[in-house]
Amino acid sequence: MHITASVFINDDEPGLHEDYKRWLEKLAPFDPSPQTYHHNRTGEDNGDAHHKRQIMGREVVVAVTKGKLDFGPWEQIFYGEFDGRRSKRVLVKVIGE
Amino acid sequence: MKSYRECLTFNVPQRMDFINITQQVKTAVEKSGVQNGLVLINAMHITASVFINDDEPGLHEDYKRWLEKLAPYDPSPKTYHHNRTGEDNGDAHHKRQIMGREVVVAVTDGKLDFGPWEQIFYGEFDGRRPKRVLIKIIGE
């Protein structure tokens, strides 16, 4: 529910998560300077986090079939935090019958 | 509420390629009988994507070059920690994140409610083996 965080589906493999962190830091490095990110002119320091979240996405939609998540063999759901150290929420909404 | 489920299977001969699956999705919507609702189309594998964009071969070539630049194929475990597991597809997990896992399309009067150029694609980033796409339709 916050715009510097993601929910995404991928592998539960620590090496891959380390790769994602390095890659995101390369694509959108943390830099509080307002010269690097115009967004940081607001006094915030999280311009990078808004970019990282766009790469990793905001949400996932998963089919529910016979009362279960209708997943392929390796799919796992993750919360991705890019500007943590404060309370943030994730919304789970389920519809159907 | 009606619901309909179907899986498509693709065995793409290249590591990376894009396949237009719009017709298969249209056929599934017809079979479902849903007039108003939503269709979810998602890759069931984590080195593949489903996305919506232009059916234009030049753009697809552009995507391939751009993805290769952003997340180059490199089986070395020094480039991708993930490849320490013995796999060589660390790049493919990154490419899939850029292109996305799934799309959700509105169904209105029994048809995909699309803009003028929207087409649905399966994006493969670690092919040469059978992989599935889930189509799930709900509505009435």
Coordinates of N, CA and C in Angstrom, one line a residue:
Chain A
M1 N 0.8 -1.2 0.0 CA 0.0 0.0 0.0 C 0.9 1.3 0.0
H2 N 2.2 1.1 -0.1 CA 3.1 2.2 -0.1 C 3.9 2.2 -1.4
I3 N 4.3 3.4 -1.8 CA 4.8 3.6 -3.2 C 6.3 3.4 -3.3
T4 N 7.0 3.0 -2.2 CA 8.4 2.6 -2.2 C 8.6 1.2 -1.8
A5 N 7.6 0.3 -2.2 CA 7.6 -1.1 -1.8 C 7.0 -1.9 -3.0
S6 N 7.2 -3.1 -3.0 CA 6.7 -4.0 -4.1 C 6.1 -5.3 -3.5
V7 N 5.2 -5.9 -4.3 CA 4.9 -7.3 -4.1 C 5.1 -8.0 -5.4
F8 N 5.9 -9.0 -5.4 CA 6.3 -9.7 -6.6 C 6.4 -11.2 -6.4
I9 N 6.4 -11.9 -7.5 CA 6.5 -13.4 -7.4 C 7.7 -13.8 -8.1
N10 N 8.6 -14.6 -7.4 CA 9.7 -15.2 -8.0 C 10.3 -16.3 -7.1
D11 N 11.5 -16.6 -7.2 CA 12.1 -17.8 -6.6 C 12.5 -17.5 -5.1
D12 N 12.3 -18.4 -4.2 CA 12.8 -18.2 -2.8 C 14.2 -18.7 -2.7
E13 N 15.1 -18.0 -3.3 CA 16.5 -18.5 -3.4 C 17.4 -17.3 -3.0
P14 N 18.1 -17.4 -1.9 CA 18.8 -16.2 -1.3 C 19.8 -15.6 -2.3
G15 N 20.5 -16.4 -3.1 CA 21.4 -15.9 -4.1 C 20.7 -15.0 -5.1
L16 N 19.6 -15.4 -5.5 CA 18.8 -14.5 -6.5 C 18.4 -13.2 -5.8
H17 N 18.1 -13.3 -4.5 CA 17.6 -12.0 -3.8 C 18.8 -11.1 -3.7
E18 N 20.0 -11.7 -3.5 CA 21.2 -10.8 -3.4 C 21.5 -10.2 -4.8
D19 N 21.3 -11.0 -5.8 CA 21.4 -10.5 -7.2 C 20.5 -9.3 -7.5
Y20 N 19.2 -9.5 -7.1 CA 18.2 -8.4 -7.3 C 18.7 -7.1 -6.5
K21 N 19.2 -7.3 -5.3 CA 19.5 -6.1 -4.5 C 20.7 -5.3 -5.2
R22 N 21.7 -6.1 -5.7 CA 22.8 -5.4 -6.4 C 22.4 -4.7 -7.7
W23 N 21.5 -5.5 -8.4 CA 21.0 -5.0 -9.7 C 20.2 -3.7 -9.5
L24 N 19.3 -3.8 -8.6 CA 18.4 -2.6 -8.3 C 19.3 -1.4 -7.9
E25 N 20.3 -1.7 -7.1 CA 21.2 -0.6 -6.6 C 22.0 0.0 -7.8
K26 N 22.3 -0.9 -8.8 CA 23.0 -0.4 -10.0 C 22.0 0.5 -10.9
L27 N 20.8 0.0 -11.0 CA 19.8 0.6 -11.9 C 19.3 1.9 -11.3
A28 N 19.2 2.0 -10.0 CA 18.6 3.1 -9.3 C 19.3 3.3 -7.9
P29 N 20.5 3.8 -7.9 CA 21.3 3.8 -6.7 C 20.7 4.8 -5.7
F30 N 20.9 4.4 -4.4 CA 20.5 5.3 -3.3 C 21.4 6.5 -3.3
D31 N 20.8 7.7 -3.4 CA 21.6 8.9 -3.3 C 20.6 10.0 -2.8
P32 N 20.8 10.5 -1.6 CA 19.9 11.5 -1.0 C 20.0 12.8 -1.7
S33 N 21.0 13.0 -2.6 CA 21.2 14.4 -3.2 C 20.1 14.8 -4.1
P34 N 19.6 16.0 -4.0 CA 18.5 16.5 -4.9 C 19.1 16.7 -6.3
Q35 N 20.4 16.6 -6.5 CA 20.9 16.7 -7.8 C 20.7 15.4 -8.6
T36 N 20.8 14.3 -7.9 CA 20.6 13.0 -8.5 C 19.2 12.7 -8.8
Y37 N 18.3 12.9 -7.7 CA 16.9 12.7 -7.9 C 16.2 14.0 -7.5
H38 N 15.5 14.6 -8.5 CA 14.6 15.8 -8.3 C 13.7 15.5 -7.1
H39 N 13.2 14.3 -7.0 CA 12.2 14.0 -5.9 C 12.8 14.4 -4.5
N40 N 14.1 14.2 -4.4 CA 14.7 14.5 -3.1 C 14.8 16.0 -2.8
R41 N 14.4 16.9 -3.7 CA 14.2 18.3 -3.5 C 13.1 18.5 -2.4
T42 N 12.2 17.5 -2.3 CA 11.1 17.7 -1.4 C 11.5 17.5 0.1
G43 N 12.8 17.1 0.3 CA 13.3 16.9 1.6 C 13.4 15.4 1.9
E44 N 12.8 14.6 1.1 CA 12.9 13.2 1.2 C 14.2 12.7 0.7
D45 N 14.6 11.4 1.0 CA 15.8 10.9 0.5 C 15.6 9.6 -0.3
N46 N 14.3 9.3 -0.7 CA 14.0 8.0 -1.2 C 13.6 8.0 -2.7
G47 N 14.2 8.9 -3.4 CA 13.9 8.9 -4.9 C 14.3 7.6 -5.5
D48 N 15.4 7.0 -5.0 CA 15.8 5.7 -5.6 C 14.7 4.6 -5.3
A49 N 14.1 4.6 -4.2 CA 13.1 3.6 -3.8 C 11.9 3.6 -4.7
H50 N 11.5 4.8 -5.1 CA 10.4 4.9 -6.0 C 10.7 4.3 -7.4
H51 N 12.0 4.3 -7.8 CA 12.4 3.7 -9.0 C 12.5 2.2 -8.9
K52 N 13.1 1.7 -7.8 CA 13.2 0.3 -7.6 C 11.9 -0.4 -7.5
R53 N 10.9 0.3 -6.9 CA 9.6 -0.3 -6.8 C 8.9 -0.5 -8.2
Q54 N 9.2 0.5 -9.1 CA 8.6 0.4 -10.5 C 9.2 -0.8 -11.2
I55 N 10.5 -1.1 -11.0 CA 11.1 -2.3 -11.7 C 10.4 -3.6 -11.1
M56 N 10.3 -3.6 -9.8 CA 9.8 -4.9 -9.2 C 8.3 -5.0 -9.2
G57 N 7.6 -3.9 -9.5 CA 6.1 -4.0 -9.6 C 5.4 -3.6 -8.3
R58 N 4.1 -3.3 -8.4 CA 3.3 -3.0 -7.2 C 2.6 -4.2 -6.6
E59 N 2.0 -5.0 -7.5 CA 1.0 -6.0 -7.1 C 1.2 -7.3 -7.9
V60 N 0.6 -8.4 -7.4 CA 0.4 -9.6 -8.1 C -1.1 -10.0 -8.0
V61 N -1.6 -10.7 -9.0 CA -2.9 -11.2 -9.0 C -2.7 -12.7 -9.2
V62 N -3.3 -13.5 -8.3 CA -3.1 -15.0 -8.3 C -4.5 -15.6 -8.4
A63 N -4.6 -16.6 -9.3 CA -5.9 -17.3 -9.4 C -6.1 -18.2 -8.2
V64 N -7.3 -18.3 -7.7 CA -7.6 -19.3 -6.7 C -8.5 -20.4 -7.3
T65 N -8.0 -21.6 -7.3 CA -8.7 -22.7 -7.9 C -8.9 -23.8 -6.9
K66 N -10.1 -24.3 -6.6 CA -10.4 -25.3 -5.6 C -9.8 -24.9 -4.2
G67 N -9.9 -23.6 -3.9 CA -9.6 -23.1 -2.6 C -8.1 -22.9 -2.4
K68 N -7.3 -23.1 -3.5 CA -5.8 -22.9 -3.3 C -5.2 -22.0 -4.3
L69 N -4.1 -21.4 -4.0 CA -3.3 -20.5 -4.9 C -2.9 -21.4 -6.1
D70 N -3.3 -21.0 -7.3 CA -3.1 -21.8 -8.5 C -1.7 -21.5 -9.1
F71 N -0.7 -22.1 -8.5 CA 0.7 -21.7 -8.8 C 1.4 -22.7 -9.6
G72 N 2.4 -22.3 -10.4 CA 3.4 -23.1 -11.0 C 4.4 -23.7 -9.9
P73 N 5.4 -24.5 -10.4 CA 6.2 -25.3 -9.4 C 7.0 -24.4 -8.4
W74 N 7.5 -23.2 -8.8 CA 8.4 -22.5 -8.0 C 7.9 -21.1 -7.6
E75 N 6.7 -20.8 -7.9 CA 6.2 -19.4 -7.5 C 6.0 -19.2 -6.0
Q76 N 6.6 -18.1 -5.6 CA 6.5 -17.7 -4.2 C 6.3 -16.2 -4.2
I77 N 5.5 -15.7 -3.2 CA 5.1 -14.3 -3.2 C 6.0 -13.6 -2.2
F78 N 6.6 -12.4 -2.6 CA 7.5 -11.6 -1.7 C 7.0 -10.2 -1.6
Y79 N 7.3 -9.7 -0.4 CA 7.2 -8.2 -0.2 C 8.6 -7.6 -0.4
G80 N 8.7 -6.7 -1.2 CA 10.0 -6.0 -1.5 C 10.0 -4.6 -0.9
E81 N 10.9 -4.4 0.0 CA 11.0 -3.1 0.7 C 12.2 -2.3 0.2
F82 N 12.0 -1.1 -0.1 CA 13.1 -0.3 -0.7 C 13.3 1.0 0.1
D83 N 12.5 1.2 1.2 CA 12.7 2.4 2.0 C 12.1 2.0 3.4
G84 N 12.7 1.1 4.1 CA 12.2 0.5 5.3 C 12.4 1.3 6.5
R85 N 12.5 0.6 7.6 CA 12.7 1.2 8.9 C 11.5 2.0 9.4
R86 N 10.3 1.6 8.9 CA 9.1 2.2 9.4 C 8.0 1.2 9.0
S87 N 6.8 1.4 9.6 CA 5.7 0.4 9.4 C 5.1 0.7 8.1
K88 N 4.9 -0.4 7.3 CA 4.2 -0.3 6.0 C 3.3 -1.5 5.8
R89 N 2.3 -1.3 5.0 CA 1.2 -2.3 4.9 C 1.2 -2.9 3.5
V90 N 0.7 -4.2 3.5 CA 0.3 -4.9 2.2 C -1.1 -5.2 2.3
L91 N -1.9 -5.0 1.2 CA -3.3 -5.3 1.2 C -3.5 -6.7 0.5
V92 N -4.2 -7.6 1.1 CA -4.6 -8.8 0.5 C -6.2 -8.8 0.3
K93 N -6.6 -8.8 -1.0 CA -8.1 -8.8 -1.3 C -8.4 -10.1 -2.0
V94 N -9.4 -10.8 -1.5 CA -9.8 -12.0 -2.2 C -11.3 -11.9 -2.6
I95 N -11.6 -12.2 -3.9 CA -13.0 -12.3 -4.3 C -13.3 -13.6 -5.0
G96 N -14.5 -14.0 -5.0 CA -14.9 -15.2 -5.6 C -16.0 -15.9 -4.7
E97 N -16.2 -17.2 -4.9 CA -17.2 -17.9 -4.2 C -16.7 -19.2 -3.8
Chain B
M1 N -21.6 -16.6 -10.2 CA -20.4 -16.2 -10.9 C -19.8 -17.4 -11.7
K2 N -19.5 -17.2 -12.9 CA -18.8 -18.3 -13.7 C -17.3 -18.2 -13.5
S3 N -16.6 -19.3 -13.6 CA -15.2 -19.3 -13.7 C -14.7 -20.3 -14.7
Y4 N -13.6 -20.1 -15.3 CA -13.0 -20.9 -16.3 C -11.5 -20.9 -16.2
R5 N -10.9 -22.1 -16.3 CA -9.4 -22.2 -16.2 C -8.9 -23.0 -17.4
E6 N -7.8 -22.5 -17.9 CA -7.1 -23.3 -19.0 C -5.6 -23.0 -18.9
C7 N -4.8 -24.0 -19.2 CA -3.4 -23.8 -19.3 C -2.9 -23.9 -20.7
L8 N -2.0 -23.1 -21.1 CA -1.3 -23.2 -22.4 C 0.1 -23.7 -22.1
T9 N 0.7 -24.5 -23.0 CA 2.1 -24.9 -22.9 C 2.9 -24.5 -24.1
F10 N 4.1 -23.9 -23.7 CA 5.0 -23.5 -24.8 C 6.3 -24.1 -24.6
N11 N 6.9 -24.6 -25.7 CA 8.3 -25.1 -25.7 C 9.1 -24.3 -26.8
V12 N 9.6 -23.2 -26.3 CA 10.2 -22.2 -27.2 C 11.6 -22.7 -27.5
P13 N 12.0 -22.8 -28.8 CA 13.3 -23.3 -29.1 C 14.5 -22.4 -28.8
Q14 N 14.3 -21.1 -28.6 CA 15.4 -20.2 -28.2 C 15.3 -20.0 -26.7
R15 N 16.4 -19.4 -26.2 CA 16.4 -19.0 -24.8 C 15.4 -17.9 -24.6
M16 N 15.4 -16.9 -25.5 CA 14.5 -15.7 -25.4 C 13.7 -15.5 -26.6
D17 N 12.4 -15.4 -26.5 CA 11.5 -15.1 -27.6 C 10.2 -14.6 -27.1
F18 N 9.4 -14.0 -28.0 CA 8.1 -13.6 -27.6 C 7.0 -14.2 -28.6
I19 N 5.9 -14.6 -28.0 CA 4.9 -15.3 -28.8 C 3.5 -14.6 -28.5
N20 N 2.9 -14.2 -29.6 CA 1.5 -13.6 -29.5 C 0.5 -14.6 -29.1
I21 N -0.1 -14.5 -28.0 CA -1.1 -15.4 -27.5 C -2.5 -14.8 -27.4
T22 N -2.7 -13.7 -28.1 CA -4.0 -13.0 -28.0 C -5.2 -13.9 -28.5
Q23 N -4.9 -14.6 -29.6 CA -6.0 -15.5 -30.1 C -6.4 -16.6 -29.2
Q24 N -5.4 -17.2 -28.5 CA -5.7 -18.3 -27.5 C -6.5 -17.7 -26.4
V25 N -6.2 -16.5 -26.0 CA -7.0 -15.9 -24.9 C -8.4 -15.5 -25.3
K26 N -8.5 -15.0 -26.5 CA -9.9 -14.7 -27.1 C -10.7 -16.0 -27.1
T27 N -10.1 -17.1 -27.6 CA -10.8 -18.4 -27.6 C -11.3 -18.9 -26.2
A28 N -10.4 -18.7 -25.3 CA -10.7 -19.1 -23.9 C -11.9 -18.2 -23.4
V29 N -11.9 -16.9 -23.7 CA -13.0 -16.1 -23.2 C -14.3 -16.6 -23.9
E30 N -14.3 -16.9 -25.1 CA -15.5 -17.5 -25.8 C -16.0 -18.7 -25.1
K31 N -15.0 -19.6 -24.9 CA -15.4 -20.9 -24.2 C -16.0 -20.7 -22.8
S32 N -15.5 -19.7 -22.1 CA -15.9 -19.5 -20.7 C -17.4 -19.0 -20.7
G33 N -17.9 -18.4 -21.7 CA -19.2 -17.9 -21.7 C -19.4 -16.6 -20.9
V34 N -18.3 -16.1 -20.3 CA -18.3 -14.9 -19.5 C -18.6 -13.7 -20.4
Q35 N -19.5 -12.8 -20.0 CA -19.9 -11.6 -20.8 C -19.2 -10.4 -20.1
N36 N -19.2 -10.4 -18.8 CA -18.6 -9.2 -18.1 C -17.8 -9.8 -16.9
G37 N -16.5 -9.5 -17.0 CA -15.7 -10.0 -15.9 C -14.2 -9.7 -16.2
L38 N -13.3 -10.5 -15.7 CA -11.9 -10.3 -15.8 C -11.2 -11.5 -16.2
V39 N -10.2 -11.4 -17.0 CA -9.3 -12.5 -17.3 C -7.9 -12.3 -16.9
L40 N -7.4 -13.2 -16.1 CA -6.0 -13.2 -15.6 C -5.2 -14.1 -16.5
I41 N -4.1 -13.6 -17.0 CA -3.2 -14.5 -17.8 C -1.8 -14.3 -17.2
N42 N -1.3 -15.4 -16.6 CA 0.1 -15.3 -16.0 C 1.0 -16.5 -16.3
A43 N 2.3 -16.2 -16.4 CA 3.3 -17.2 -16.5 C 3.3 -18.0 -15.3
M44 N 3.4 -19.4 -15.4 CA 3.4 -20.2 -14.2 C 4.9 -20.5 -13.8
H45 N 5.8 -20.0 -14.6 CA 7.2 -20.2 -14.4 C 7.9 -18.8 -14.1
I46 N 9.0 -18.8 -13.3 CA 9.5 -17.6 -12.8 C 10.6 -17.1 -13.6
T47 N 10.8 -17.6 -14.8 CA 11.8 -17.1 -15.8 C 11.0 -16.8 -17.1
A48 N 9.8 -16.4 -17.0 CA 8.9 -16.1 -18.2 C 7.9 -15.0 -17.8
S49 N 7.4 -14.3 -18.8 CA 6.5 -13.2 -18.6 C 5.2 -13.3 -19.4
V50 N 4.2 -12.7 -19.0 CA 3.1 -12.4 -19.9 C 2.9 -10.8 -19.8
F51 N 2.9 -10.2 -21.0 CA 2.8 -8.8 -21.1 C 2.0 -8.3 -22.3
I52 N 1.6 -7.1 -22.2 CA 0.8 -6.5 -23.3 C 1.6 -5.4 -24.0
N53 N 1.7 -5.5 -25.3 CA 2.3 -4.4 -26.0 C 2.1 -4.6 -27.5
D54 N 2.9 -4.0 -28.4 CA 2.7 -4.0 -29.8 C 3.2 -5.2 -30.5
D55 N 2.4 -5.7 -31.5 CA 2.9 -6.9 -32.3 C 3.7 -6.4 -33.4
E56 N 4.9 -5.9 -33.1 CA 5.8 -5.3 -34.1 C 7.2 -5.9 -34.0
P57 N 7.6 -6.6 -35.0 CA 8.9 -7.3 -34.8 C 10.1 -6.5 -34.4
G58 N 10.1 -5.2 -34.9 CA 11.2 -4.3 -34.6 C 11.3 -4.0 -33.1
L59 N 10.1 -3.8 -32.5 CA 10.0 -3.6 -31.1 C 10.5 -4.8 -30.3
H60 N 10.1 -6.0 -30.8 CA 10.5 -7.2 -30.1 C 12.0 -7.3 -30.1
E61 N 12.6 -7.0 -31.2 CA 14.1 -7.0 -31.3 C 14.7 -6.0 -30.4
D62 N 14.1 -4.8 -30.3 CA 14.5 -3.8 -29.3 C 14.5 -4.3 -27.9
Y63 N 13.3 -4.9 -27.6 CA 13.2 -5.5 -26.2 C 14.3 -6.5 -25.9
K64 N 14.6 -7.3 -26.8 CA 15.6 -8.4 -26.6 C 17.0 -7.7 -26.3
R65 N 17.3 -6.8 -27.2 CA 18.6 -6.1 -27.0 C 18.7 -5.3 -25.6
W66 N 17.6 -4.7 -25.3 CA 17.5 -3.9 -24.1 C 17.6 -4.7 -22.9
L67 N 16.8 -5.8 -22.9 CA 16.9 -6.8 -21.7 C 18.2 -7.4 -21.6
E68 N 18.9 -7.7 -22.7 CA 20.2 -8.3 -22.7 C 21.2 -7.3 -22.1
K69 N 21.0 -6.0 -22.3 CA 21.9 -5.0 -21.8 C 21.6 -4.8 -20.3
L70 N 20.4 -4.8 -19.9 CA 20.0 -4.6 -18.5 C 20.4 -5.8 -17.6
A71 N 20.2 -7.0 -18.2 CA 20.5 -8.3 -17.4 C 21.1 -9.3 -18.4
P72 N 22.4 -9.1 -18.7 CA 23.0 -10.0 -19.7 C 23.1 -11.5 -19.2
Y73 N 22.9 -12.4 -20.2 CA 23.1 -13.8 -20.0 C 24.6 -14.0 -19.6
D74 N 24.8 -14.7 -18.4 CA 26.1 -15.0 -18.0 C 26.0 -16.2 -17.0
P75 N 26.4 -17.4 -17.4 CA 26.3 -18.5 -16.5 C 27.2 -18.5 -15.3
S76 N 28.1 -17.5 -15.3 CA 29.1 -17.5 -14.2 C 28.4 -17.2 -12.8
P77 N 28.8 -18.0 -11.8 CA 28.3 -17.7 -10.5 C 28.8 -16.4 -9.9
K78 N 29.9 -15.9 -10.5 CA 30.4 -14.6 -10.0 C 29.5 -13.4 -10.5
T79 N 28.9 -13.6 -11.6 CA 28.0 -12.5 -12.1 C 26.6 -12.6 -11.4
Y80 N 26.1 -13.8 -11.3 CA 24.8 -14.0 -10.6 C 25.0 -15.0 -9.5
H81 N 24.8 -14.6 -8.3 CA 24.9 -15.5 -7.1 C 23.9 -16.7 -7.4
H82 N 22.8 -16.4 -8.0 CA 21.8 -17.5 -8.2 C 22.4 -18.7 -9.0
N83 N 23.4 -18.4 -9.8 CA 24.0 -19.5 -10.6 C 24.9 -20.4 -9.8
R84 N 25.1 -20.0 -8.5 CA 25.8 -20.9 -7.6 C 25.0 -22.2 -7.3
T85 N 23.7 -22.1 -7.6 CA 22.9 -23.3 -7.4 C 23.1 -24.3 -8.4
G86 N 23.9 -24.0 -9.5 CA 24.1 -24.9 -10.6 C 23.3 -24.6 -11.8
E87 N 22.4 -23.6 -11.6 CA 21.6 -23.1 -12.7 C 22.4 -22.1 -13.5
D88 N 21.9 -21.8 -14.7 CA 22.6 -20.7 -15.5 C 21.6 -19.6 -15.9
N89 N 20.5 -19.5 -15.2 CA 19.4 -18.6 -15.7 C 19.2 -17.4 -14.8
G90 N 20.2 -17.0 -14.0 CA 20.0 -15.8 -13.2 C 19.5 -14.6 -14.0
D91 N 20.1 -14.5 -15.2 CA 19.6 -13.3 -16.0 C 18.1 -13.4 -16.3
A92 N 17.6 -14.6 -16.5 CA 16.2 -14.8 -16.9 C 15.3 -14.3 -15.8
H93 N 15.7 -14.6 -14.5 CA 14.8 -14.1 -13.4 C 14.8 -12.6 -13.4
H94 N 15.8 -11.9 -13.8 CA 15.8 -10.5 -13.9 C 15.0 -9.9 -15.0
K95 N 15.2 -10.6 -16.2 CA 14.4 -10.1 -17.4 C 12.9 -10.2 -17.1
R96 N 12.5 -11.3 -16.5 CA 11.1 -11.5 -16.2 C 10.6 -10.4 -15.3
Q97 N 11.4 -9.9 -14.3 CA 10.9 -8.9 -13.4 C 10.6 -7.6 -14.2
I98 N 11.5 -7.3 -15.2 CA 11.2 -6.1 -16.0 C 9.9 -6.2 -16.8
M99 N 9.7 -7.4 -17.4 CA 8.6 -7.5 -18.3 C 7.3 -7.9 -17.6
G100 N 7.4 -8.3 -16.4 CA 6.2 -8.6 -15.6 C 5.8 -10.1 -15.6
R101 N 5.0 -10.5 -14.6 CA 4.5 -11.9 -14.6 C 3.2 -12.1 -15.3
E102 N 2.2 -11.1 -15.1 CA 0.9 -11.4 -15.5 C 0.2 -10.1 -16.0
V103 N -0.9 -10.3 -16.7 CA -1.8 -9.2 -17.1 C -3.2 -9.6 -16.7
V104 N -4.0 -8.5 -16.4 CA -5.4 -8.7 -16.1 C -6.2 -7.8 -17.1
V105 N -7.1 -8.5 -17.9 CA -7.8 -7.8 -18.9 C -9.3 -7.8 -18.7
A106 N -9.9 -6.7 -18.9 CA -11.4 -6.6 -18.7 C -12.1 -7.4 -19.8
V107 N -13.2 -8.1 -19.5 CA -14.0 -8.7 -20.5 C -15.4 -8.0 -20.4
T108 N -15.7 -7.4 -21.6 CA -16.9 -6.6 -21.7 C -17.7 -7.1 -22.9
D109 N -19.0 -7.4 -22.7 CA -19.8 -8.0 -23.8 C -19.2 -9.2 -24.4
G110 N -18.5 -10.0 -23.6 CA -17.9 -11.3 -24.1 C -16.6 -11.1 -24.8
K111 N -16.1 -9.9 -24.9 CA -14.8 -9.7 -25.6 C -13.7 -9.0 -24.7
L112 N -12.5 -9.2 -25.1 CA -11.4 -8.5 -24.4 C -11.5 -7.0 -24.7
D113 N -11.6 -6.2 -23.6 CA -11.9 -4.8 -23.8 C -10.5 -4.0 -23.9
F114 N -10.1 -4.0 -25.1 CA -8.7 -3.5 -25.4 C -8.7 -2.2 -26.1
G115 N -7.6 -1.4 -25.9 CA -7.3 -0.3 -26.7 C -6.9 -0.7 -28.1
P116 N -6.6 0.3 -29.0 CA -6.4 -0.1 -30.4 C -5.2 -1.0 -30.8
W117 N -4.2 -1.0 -30.0 CA -3.0 -1.8 -30.4 C -2.6 -2.9 -29.4
E118 N -3.4 -3.1 -28.3 CA -3.0 -4.0 -27.3 C -3.1 -5.5 -27.8
Q119 N -1.9 -6.2 -27.6 CA -1.8 -7.6 -27.9 C -1.1 -8.2 -26.8
I120 N -1.5 -9.5 -26.5 CA -0.9 -10.2 -25.3 C 0.2 -11.1 -25.8
F121 N 1.3 -11.1 -25.1 CA 2.5 -11.9 -25.4 C 2.9 -12.8 -24.3
Y122 N 3.4 -13.9 -24.6 CA 4.2 -14.8 -23.7 C 5.7 -14.4 -24.0
G123 N 6.4 -14.1 -22.9 CA 7.8 -13.7 -23.0 C 8.6 -14.8 -22.4
E124 N 9.5 -15.5 -23.2 CA 10.3 -16.6 -22.7 C 11.8 -16.1 -22.5
F125 N 12.4 -16.4 -21.4 CA 13.7 -15.9 -21.1 C 14.7 -17.1 -20.8
D126 N 14.1 -18.3 -20.7 CA 14.9 -19.5 -20.4 C 14.2 -20.7 -21.1
G127 N 14.2 -20.7 -22.4 CA 13.3 -21.6 -23.1 C 14.0 -23.0 -23.3
R128 N 13.6 -23.6 -24.4 CA 14.0 -25.0 -24.7 C 13.5 -26.0 -23.8
R129 N 12.4 -25.8 -23.1 CA 11.7 -26.8 -22.3 C 10.2 -26.3 -22.2
P130 N 9.3 -27.3 -21.9 CA 7.9 -26.9 -21.9 C 7.6 -26.1 -20.6
K131 N 6.9 -25.0 -20.8 CA 6.5 -24.1 -19.7 C 5.0 -23.7 -19.9
R132 N 4.4 -23.4 -18.8 CA 2.9 -23.2 -18.9 C 2.5 -21.7 -18.6
V133 N 1.4 -21.4 -19.2 CA 0.7 -20.1 -18.9 C -0.7 -20.4 -18.4
L134 N -1.1 -19.8 -17.3 CA -2.5 -20.0 -16.8 C -3.4 -18.9 -17.3
I135 N -4.6 -19.3 -17.8 CA -5.7 -18.4 -18.1 C -6.8 -18.6 -17.1
K136 N -7.2 -17.6 -16.4 CA -8.3 -17.8 -15.4 C -9.3 -16.7 -15.7
I137 N -10.5 -17.0 -15.9 CA -11.6 -16.1 -16.2 C -12.7 -16.1 -15.1
I138 N -13.0 -15.0 -14.6 CA -14.2 -14.9 -13.7 C -15.1 -13.8 -14.1
G139 N -16.4 -14.0 -13.8 CA -17.4 -13.0 -14.1 C -18.7 -13.7 -14.3
E140 N -19.6 -13.0 -15.1 CA -20.9 -13.5 -15.3 C -21.5 -13.3 -16.6

